[in-house]
């Protein structure tokens, strides 16, 4: 088994991952240029070859700062990643990643797999994915919802709230997203990150915005692959939560997926037992356990988060800052919080 960095163009990489069980949008080769261009992080995309044929792949990204630490992650800022390929190739790739981590002074190697792998590593289950069947039919999907859920979707519609889709909605999405992140006390991802995603992945990226009159009040960015679409980022302005706008927003994304013949809607990752988790469960969905494998030097067993007690002072300060200021300095911080 020969392990080395991928030196060809992304076509051979993407062709291979699409042949693998468990591949996700996060495994696409385009994410390498997105993350490098947006955040400046060093990427290491490993390929395992056997008899001169690709047998496995593992995308990795170094995220390093003096304040938060040094991490090797597959994939940062996303919900999935980890190795793909034959069992033998996966083992060899993870062994190589462990050697790289040890030789680079990495505090934590984290492989965000969606499925269980035959690895001799501990796995964190602190996050789950929530999914729901779409049936490839919006009428069947609507009929399958509980009457209470349908009522909650109709309420914002009656108030004149409408959802628009298209690449041009990226700017409105980020206006809502960045304000919502400020209200949560969390640094925001930059607009250039989403612009780069849109340019790199084209029609597999959906931007949708809910408007009340001409004002954007909720928005989402979803990633589509195979027969699935994932609401990877979504936000609703706190001043408009009373309208139930997030119900309409999620319904419109689900309806679009069903209309395009997709069979699965992915609500993105959640922390079990939180309010966000309960919101996703009301749609008749089910939980999927995530398998985030890790190797640590003893300092950390997870990547940093604004929810960590050691950073509790950060959100308190952040919520008091002007939104315009957080849009400038937030990306300089969040690039180190994978």
Tab-separated table of C-alpha atoms in Angstrom:
chain	number	residue	atom	x	y	z
A	1	UNK	CA	0.000	0.000	0.000
A	2	UNK	CA	1.546	3.295	-1.146
A	3	UNK	CA	0.443	6.421	0.774
A	4	UNK	CA	1.270	9.875	-0.545
A	5	UNK	CA	-0.295	13.307	-1.107
A	6	UNK	CA	-2.647	13.545	-4.057
A	7	UNK	CA	-0.765	15.179	-6.926
A	8	UNK	CA	-3.269	14.826	-9.773
A	9	UNK	CA	-6.220	17.102	-10.510
A	10	UNK	CA	-9.414	16.748	-8.551
A	11	UNK	CA	-11.233	14.705	-11.181
A	12	UNK	CA	-9.613	11.389	-10.273
A	13	UNK	CA	-10.203	12.113	-6.567
A	14	UNK	CA	-13.888	12.901	-7.052
A	15	UNK	CA	-14.384	9.974	-9.397
A	16	UNK	CA	-13.031	7.644	-6.725
A	17	UNK	CA	-15.004	9.023	-3.780
A	18	UNK	CA	-18.253	8.758	-5.748
A	19	UNK	CA	-17.601	5.027	-6.006
A	20	UNK	CA	-17.261	4.689	-2.223
A	21	UNK	CA	-19.875	3.889	0.370
A	22	UNK	CA	-20.461	6.782	2.744
A	23	UNK	CA	-19.060	9.628	0.657
A	24	UNK	CA	-20.417	13.111	1.338
A	25	UNK	CA	-20.146	16.589	-0.122
A	26	UNK	CA	-17.373	17.265	2.418
A	27	UNK	CA	-15.145	14.732	0.646
A	28	UNK	CA	-15.174	16.564	-2.701
A	29	UNK	CA	-11.771	17.808	-3.795
A	30	UNK	CA	-13.026	21.367	-4.264
A	31	UNK	CA	-13.035	21.904	-0.492
A	32	UNK	CA	-9.231	21.937	-0.574
A	33	UNK	CA	-9.120	25.172	-2.552
A	34	UNK	CA	-12.088	26.639	-0.640
A	35	UNK	CA	-10.394	26.228	2.744
A	36	UNK	CA	-6.918	27.164	1.561
A	37	UNK	CA	-8.100	30.317	-0.226
A	38	UNK	CA	-10.460	31.435	2.551
A	39	UNK	CA	-8.499	30.589	5.682
A	40	UNK	CA	-4.945	29.926	4.525
A	41	UNK	CA	-4.831	26.531	6.248
A	42	UNK	CA	-2.461	23.878	4.954
A	43	UNK	CA	-4.286	20.911	3.422
A	44	UNK	CA	-2.958	17.379	3.109
A	45	UNK	CA	-5.066	15.202	0.815
A	46	UNK	CA	-3.727	11.658	1.162
A	47	UNK	CA	-4.223	8.872	-1.367
A	48	UNK	CA	-3.639	5.161	-0.832
A	49	UNK	CA	-2.675	3.247	-3.982
A	50	UNK	CA	-2.527	-0.477	-4.529
A	51	UNK	CA	-1.290	-1.886	-7.832
A	52	UNK	CA	-1.176	1.713	-9.105
A	53	UNK	CA	-4.924	2.124	-8.492
A	54	UNK	CA	-6.548	4.405	-5.912
A	55	UNK	CA	-7.741	2.271	-2.997
A	56	UNK	CA	-8.541	5.003	-0.478
A	57	UNK	CA	-8.440	8.725	0.252
A	58	UNK	CA	-8.284	10.937	3.331
A	59	UNK	CA	-8.651	14.748	3.214
A	60	UNK	CA	-6.901	16.518	6.108
A	61	UNK	CA	-6.491	20.160	7.105
A	62	UNK	CA	-4.075	21.695	9.619
A	63	UNK	CA	-5.716	24.332	11.851
A	64	UNK	CA	-3.092	25.985	14.025
A	65	UNK	CA	-3.038	28.966	16.384
A	66	UNK	CA	-1.280	29.945	19.611
A	67	UNK	CA	-4.559	30.599	21.417
A	68	UNK	CA	-6.654	27.582	20.404
A	69	UNK	CA	-4.024	24.954	19.595
A	70	UNK	CA	-2.947	22.817	16.644
A	71	UNK	CA	-5.403	20.389	15.050
A	72	UNK	CA	-5.454	18.042	12.083
A	73	UNK	CA	-9.084	17.670	11.030
A	74	UNK	CA	-11.130	15.917	8.375
A	75	UNK	CA	-13.008	18.127	7.730
A	76	UNK	CA	-12.961	21.482	9.570
A	77	UNK	CA	-16.041	23.761	9.450
A	78	UNK	CA	-18.037	20.810	8.066
A	79	UNK	CA	-19.946	17.915	9.585
A	80	UNK	CA	-18.315	14.989	7.801
A	81	UNK	CA	-14.992	13.777	6.491
A	82	UNK	CA	-12.722	10.903	7.377
A	83	UNK	CA	-11.207	8.203	5.188
A	84	UNK	CA	-12.953	6.399	2.326
A	85	UNK	CA	-11.977	3.208	0.509
A	86	UNK	CA	-11.123	-0.382	1.309
A	87	UNK	CA	-10.652	-1.437	4.912
A	88	UNK	CA	-6.939	-1.977	4.316
A	89	UNK	CA	-6.542	1.420	2.680
A	90	UNK	CA	-8.449	3.190	5.452
A	91	UNK	CA	-6.226	1.621	8.098
A	92	UNK	CA	-3.076	2.631	6.215
A	93	UNK	CA	-4.339	6.195	5.679
A	94	UNK	CA	-5.198	6.662	9.360
A	95	UNK	CA	-1.807	5.272	10.390
A	96	UNK	CA	-0.151	7.826	8.119
A	97	UNK	CA	-2.346	10.631	9.468
A	98	UNK	CA	-1.332	9.623	13.004
A	99	UNK	CA	2.344	9.768	12.018
A	100	UNK	CA	1.854	13.215	10.483
A	101	UNK	CA	0.044	14.418	13.610
A	102	UNK	CA	2.775	13.113	15.926
A	103	UNK	CA	5.524	14.621	13.806
A	104	UNK	CA	3.825	18.018	13.515
A	105	UNK	CA	3.075	18.586	17.184
A	106	UNK	CA	-0.673	18.251	16.632
A	107	UNK	CA	-2.744	18.289	19.821
A	108	UNK	CA	-5.668	16.433	18.255
A	109	UNK	CA	-6.298	14.414	15.113
A	110	UNK	CA	-10.065	14.341	14.424
A	111	UNK	CA	-11.717	12.303	11.658
A	112	UNK	CA	-15.381	13.263	11.325
A	113	UNK	CA	-16.795	10.063	9.895
A	114	UNK	CA	-20.509	9.650	9.325
A	115	UNK	CA	-20.297	5.899	9.697
A	116	UNK	CA	-18.571	3.408	11.911
A	117	UNK	CA	-15.130	2.346	10.726
A	118	UNK	CA	-12.870	-0.556	11.677
A	119	UNK	CA	-10.353	1.672	13.451
A	120	UNK	CA	-8.432	1.168	16.654
A	121	UNK	CA	-9.257	4.702	17.801
A	122	UNK	CA	-11.767	6.118	20.285
A	123	UNK	CA	-14.795	7.854	18.781
A	124	UNK	CA	-16.663	10.877	20.081
A	125	UNK	CA	-20.471	10.749	19.888
A	126	UNK	CA	-21.058	14.285	21.126
A	127	UNK	CA	-22.724	15.191	17.821
A	128	UNK	CA	-25.510	13.542	15.858
A	129	UNK	CA	-27.081	14.034	12.453
A	130	UNK	CA	-30.860	14.269	12.073
A	131	UNK	CA	-32.438	13.092	8.810
A	132	UNK	CA	-35.894	12.725	7.277
A	133	UNK	CA	-37.311	10.894	4.280
A	134	UNK	CA	-38.404	13.114	1.380
A	135	UNK	CA	-39.881	10.356	-0.834
A	136	UNK	CA	-38.928	12.329	-3.951
A	137	UNK	CA	-42.478	13.730	-3.875
A	138	UNK	CA	-43.446	17.037	-2.189
A	139	UNK	CA	-47.153	16.114	-1.971
A	140	UNK	CA	-46.413	12.839	-0.217
A	141	UNK	CA	-43.953	14.631	2.061
A	142	UNK	CA	-46.571	17.250	3.031
A	143	UNK	CA	-49.170	14.587	3.727
A	144	UNK	CA	-46.680	12.684	5.892
A	145	UNK	CA	-46.138	15.640	8.227
A	146	UNK	CA	-48.139	15.875	11.431
A	147	UNK	CA	-51.062	18.298	11.280
A	148	UNK	CA	-49.455	20.419	13.998
A	149	UNK	CA	-46.299	20.770	11.896
A	150	UNK	CA	-48.274	21.753	8.798
A	151	UNK	CA	-50.093	24.415	10.828
A	152	UNK	CA	-46.779	25.860	11.990
A	153	UNK	CA	-45.569	26.028	8.390
A	154	UNK	CA	-48.729	27.808	7.210
A	155	UNK	CA	-48.545	30.473	9.934
A	156	UNK	CA	-45.626	32.464	8.444
A	157	UNK	CA	-47.084	31.990	4.966
A	158	UNK	CA	-50.275	33.730	6.110
A	159	UNK	CA	-48.166	36.618	7.401
A	160	UNK	CA	-46.783	37.182	3.906
A	161	UNK	CA	-43.342	35.622	4.435
A	162	UNK	CA	-41.893	34.147	1.246
A	163	UNK	CA	-38.745	32.150	0.490
A	164	UNK	CA	-36.531	32.755	-2.545
A	165	UNK	CA	-33.752	30.501	-3.836
A	166	UNK	CA	-30.759	31.162	-6.029
A	167	UNK	CA	-27.029	31.978	-6.041
A	168	UNK	CA	-27.878	35.675	-5.685
A	169	UNK	CA	-29.314	34.929	-2.212
A	170	UNK	CA	-25.807	34.321	-0.821
A	171	UNK	CA	-25.424	37.943	0.247
A	172	UNK	CA	-28.807	38.070	2.008
A	173	UNK	CA	-28.028	34.730	3.634
A	174	UNK	CA	-24.815	36.103	5.096
A	175	UNK	CA	-26.513	39.246	6.401
A	176	UNK	CA	-28.877	37.087	8.430
A	177	UNK	CA	-26.283	34.478	9.340
A	178	UNK	CA	-23.669	36.945	10.612
A	179	UNK	CA	-26.194	38.854	12.729
A	180	UNK	CA	-27.523	35.617	14.203
A	181	UNK	CA	-23.981	34.472	15.035
A	182	UNK	CA	-23.350	37.773	16.811
A	183	UNK	CA	-26.529	37.287	18.861
A	184	UNK	CA	-25.351	33.796	19.813
A	185	UNK	CA	-21.964	35.150	20.844
A	186	UNK	CA	-20.133	33.212	18.140
A	187	UNK	CA	-17.666	34.595	15.550
A	188	UNK	CA	-19.072	34.385	12.033
A	189	UNK	CA	-17.679	32.648	8.978
A	190	UNK	CA	-16.804	35.237	6.307
A	191	UNK	CA	-18.871	36.024	3.236
A	192	UNK	CA	-15.911	35.093	1.041
A	193	UNK	CA	-16.161	31.515	2.380
A	194	UNK	CA	-19.714	31.161	1.085
A	195	UNK	CA	-18.917	33.001	-2.139
A	196	UNK	CA	-16.071	30.554	-2.754
A	197	UNK	CA	-18.358	27.589	-2.028
A	198	UNK	CA	-20.885	28.935	-4.516
A	199	UNK	CA	-18.223	29.427	-7.195
A	200	UNK	CA	-16.595	26.039	-6.616
A	201	UNK	CA	-19.608	23.748	-6.335
A	202	UNK	CA	-22.267	25.502	-8.403
A	203	UNK	CA	-25.718	23.922	-8.407
A	204	UNK	CA	-24.909	21.551	-5.529
A	205	UNK	CA	-25.048	24.574	-3.181
A	206	UNK	CA	-28.480	26.023	-2.388
A	207	UNK	CA	-28.961	29.463	-0.867
A	208	UNK	CA	-32.475	30.299	0.306
A	209	UNK	CA	-33.795	33.398	2.089
A	210	UNK	CA	-37.123	34.099	3.809
A	211	UNK	CA	-38.378	37.673	3.320
A	212	UNK	CA	-40.967	39.706	5.149
A	213	UNK	CA	-41.645	42.493	2.698
A	214	UNK	CA	-38.178	43.283	1.400
A	215	UNK	CA	-36.362	42.358	4.613
A	216	UNK	CA	-34.424	39.059	4.867
A	217	UNK	CA	-35.317	37.513	8.223
A	218	UNK	CA	-34.153	33.884	7.893
A	219	UNK	CA	-31.798	32.083	5.548
A	220	UNK	CA	-30.062	28.799	4.876
A	221	UNK	CA	-27.211	27.296	2.882
A	222	UNK	CA	-27.581	23.648	1.927
A	223	UNK	CA	-25.254	21.149	0.248
A	224	UNK	CA	-26.571	18.476	-2.117
A	225	UNK	CA	-24.960	15.145	-2.991
A	226	UNK	CA	-26.255	11.790	-4.215
A	227	UNK	CA	-29.970	11.643	-3.274
A	228	UNK	CA	-29.553	13.849	-0.190
A	229	UNK	CA	-29.506	17.521	0.721
A	230	UNK	CA	-28.096	18.855	4.005
A	231	UNK	CA	-29.051	22.169	5.613
A	232	UNK	CA	-25.487	22.863	6.682
A	233	UNK	CA	-25.981	26.461	7.872
A	234	UNK	CA	-29.226	28.201	8.811
A	235	UNK	CA	-30.226	31.240	10.842
A	236	UNK	CA	-33.303	33.212	11.853
A	237	UNK	CA	-33.197	36.737	13.244
A	238	UNK	CA	-34.176	36.677	16.913
A	239	UNK	CA	-36.528	39.619	16.313
A	240	UNK	CA	-38.640	37.451	13.987
A	241	UNK	CA	-38.704	34.093	15.763
A	242	UNK	CA	-42.261	34.765	16.862
A	243	UNK	CA	-43.333	34.391	13.233
A	244	UNK	CA	-42.118	30.790	13.100
A	245	UNK	CA	-40.095	31.711	10.021
A	246	UNK	CA	-37.638	28.864	10.506
A	247	UNK	CA	-40.510	26.396	10.037
A	248	UNK	CA	-41.287	27.838	6.614
A	249	UNK	CA	-37.606	28.063	5.688
A	250	UNK	CA	-36.933	24.401	6.431
A	251	UNK	CA	-40.140	23.331	4.724
A	252	UNK	CA	-39.201	25.181	1.527
A	253	UNK	CA	-35.782	23.502	1.479
A	254	UNK	CA	-37.414	20.114	2.044
A	255	UNK	CA	-40.022	20.763	-0.635
A	256	UNK	CA	-37.357	21.743	-3.134
A	257	UNK	CA	-35.405	18.569	-2.381
A	258	UNK	CA	-38.491	16.408	-2.807
A	259	UNK	CA	-39.406	18.236	-6.024
A	260	UNK	CA	-35.958	17.426	-7.428
A	261	UNK	CA	-36.445	13.735	-6.662
A	262	UNK	CA	-34.205	13.528	-3.612
A	263	UNK	CA	-35.016	10.940	-0.958
A	264	UNK	CA	-33.319	12.318	2.175
A	265	UNK	CA	-33.265	15.672	3.960
A	266	UNK	CA	-30.383	16.164	6.369
A	267	UNK	CA	-30.906	18.758	9.119
A	268	UNK	CA	-27.177	18.943	9.829
A	269	UNK	CA	-25.402	18.119	13.041
A	270	UNK	CA	-26.794	18.749	16.510
A	271	UNK	CA	-25.882	18.291	20.136
A	272	UNK	CA	-28.335	15.738	21.587
A	273	UNK	CA	-30.989	17.114	23.891
A	274	UNK	CA	-30.684	20.760	22.862
A	275	UNK	CA	-33.492	22.985	21.617
A	276	UNK	CA	-32.070	22.798	18.107
A	277	UNK	CA	-32.213	19.017	18.275
A	278	UNK	CA	-35.845	19.101	19.398
A	279	UNK	CA	-36.731	21.464	16.541
A	280	UNK	CA	-35.341	18.976	14.040
A	281	UNK	CA	-37.085	16.000	15.644
A	282	UNK	CA	-40.562	17.528	15.283
A	283	UNK	CA	-40.468	16.909	11.519
A	284	UNK	CA	-40.803	13.147	11.887
A	285	UNK	CA	-37.064	12.686	11.532
A	286	UNK	CA	-34.601	10.248	13.054
A	287	UNK	CA	-31.182	10.570	14.662
A	288	UNK	CA	-28.006	9.176	13.135
A	289	UNK	CA	-25.007	8.638	15.392
A	290	UNK	CA	-21.806	10.261	14.173
A	291	UNK	CA	-18.405	8.630	14.578
A	292	UNK	CA	-15.780	11.310	15.121
A	293	UNK	CA	-12.583	9.317	15.630
A	294	UNK	CA	-9.702	11.010	17.349
A	295	UNK	CA	-6.116	10.650	18.508
A	296	UNK	CA	-4.922	13.080	21.190
A	297	UNK	CA	-1.663	13.999	22.837
A	298	UNK	CA	-3.562	14.167	26.119
A	299	UNK	CA	-4.371	17.868	26.057
A	300	UNK	CA	-7.670	17.776	24.160
A	301	UNK	CA	-10.286	15.254	23.101
A	302	UNK	CA	-12.253	17.689	20.924
A	303	UNK	CA	-11.722	20.805	18.870
A	304	UNK	CA	-12.374	24.200	20.538
A	305	UNK	CA	-15.895	25.610	20.758
A	306	UNK	CA	-17.431	28.844	22.055
A	307	UNK	CA	-19.502	26.567	24.318
A	308	UNK	CA	-16.391	25.441	26.217
A	309	UNK	CA	-16.320	26.682	29.805
A	310	UNK	CA	-12.778	27.992	29.333
A	311	UNK	CA	-14.050	30.405	26.673
A	312	UNK	CA	-17.278	31.412	28.457
A	313	UNK	CA	-16.098	35.030	28.623
A	314	UNK	CA	-15.983	35.234	24.819
A	315	UNK	CA	-19.710	35.002	23.993
A	316	UNK	CA	-20.598	37.489	26.736
A	317	UNK	CA	-18.332	40.091	25.169
A	318	UNK	CA	-19.212	39.193	21.580
A	319	UNK	CA	-22.957	39.755	22.009
A	320	UNK	CA	-22.269	43.379	22.951
A	321	UNK	CA	-20.274	44.233	19.842
A	322	UNK	CA	-21.768	45.999	16.794
A	323	UNK	CA	-22.693	43.546	14.026
A	324	UNK	CA	-20.546	45.408	11.495
A	325	UNK	CA	-17.493	44.986	13.727
A	326	UNK	CA	-18.114	41.259	14.258
A	327	UNK	CA	-18.258	40.782	10.491
A	328	UNK	CA	-14.750	42.213	10.264
A	329	UNK	CA	-13.005	40.565	13.202
A	330	UNK	CA	-15.117	37.406	13.488
A	331	UNK	CA	-13.552	35.659	10.465
A	332	UNK	CA	-10.080	36.261	11.912
A	333	UNK	CA	-11.080	34.253	14.982
A	334	UNK	CA	-13.378	31.587	13.593
A	335	UNK	CA	-10.714	30.368	11.150
A	336	UNK	CA	-9.075	28.743	14.193
A	337	UNK	CA	-12.296	27.155	15.526
A	338	UNK	CA	-12.847	24.203	13.195
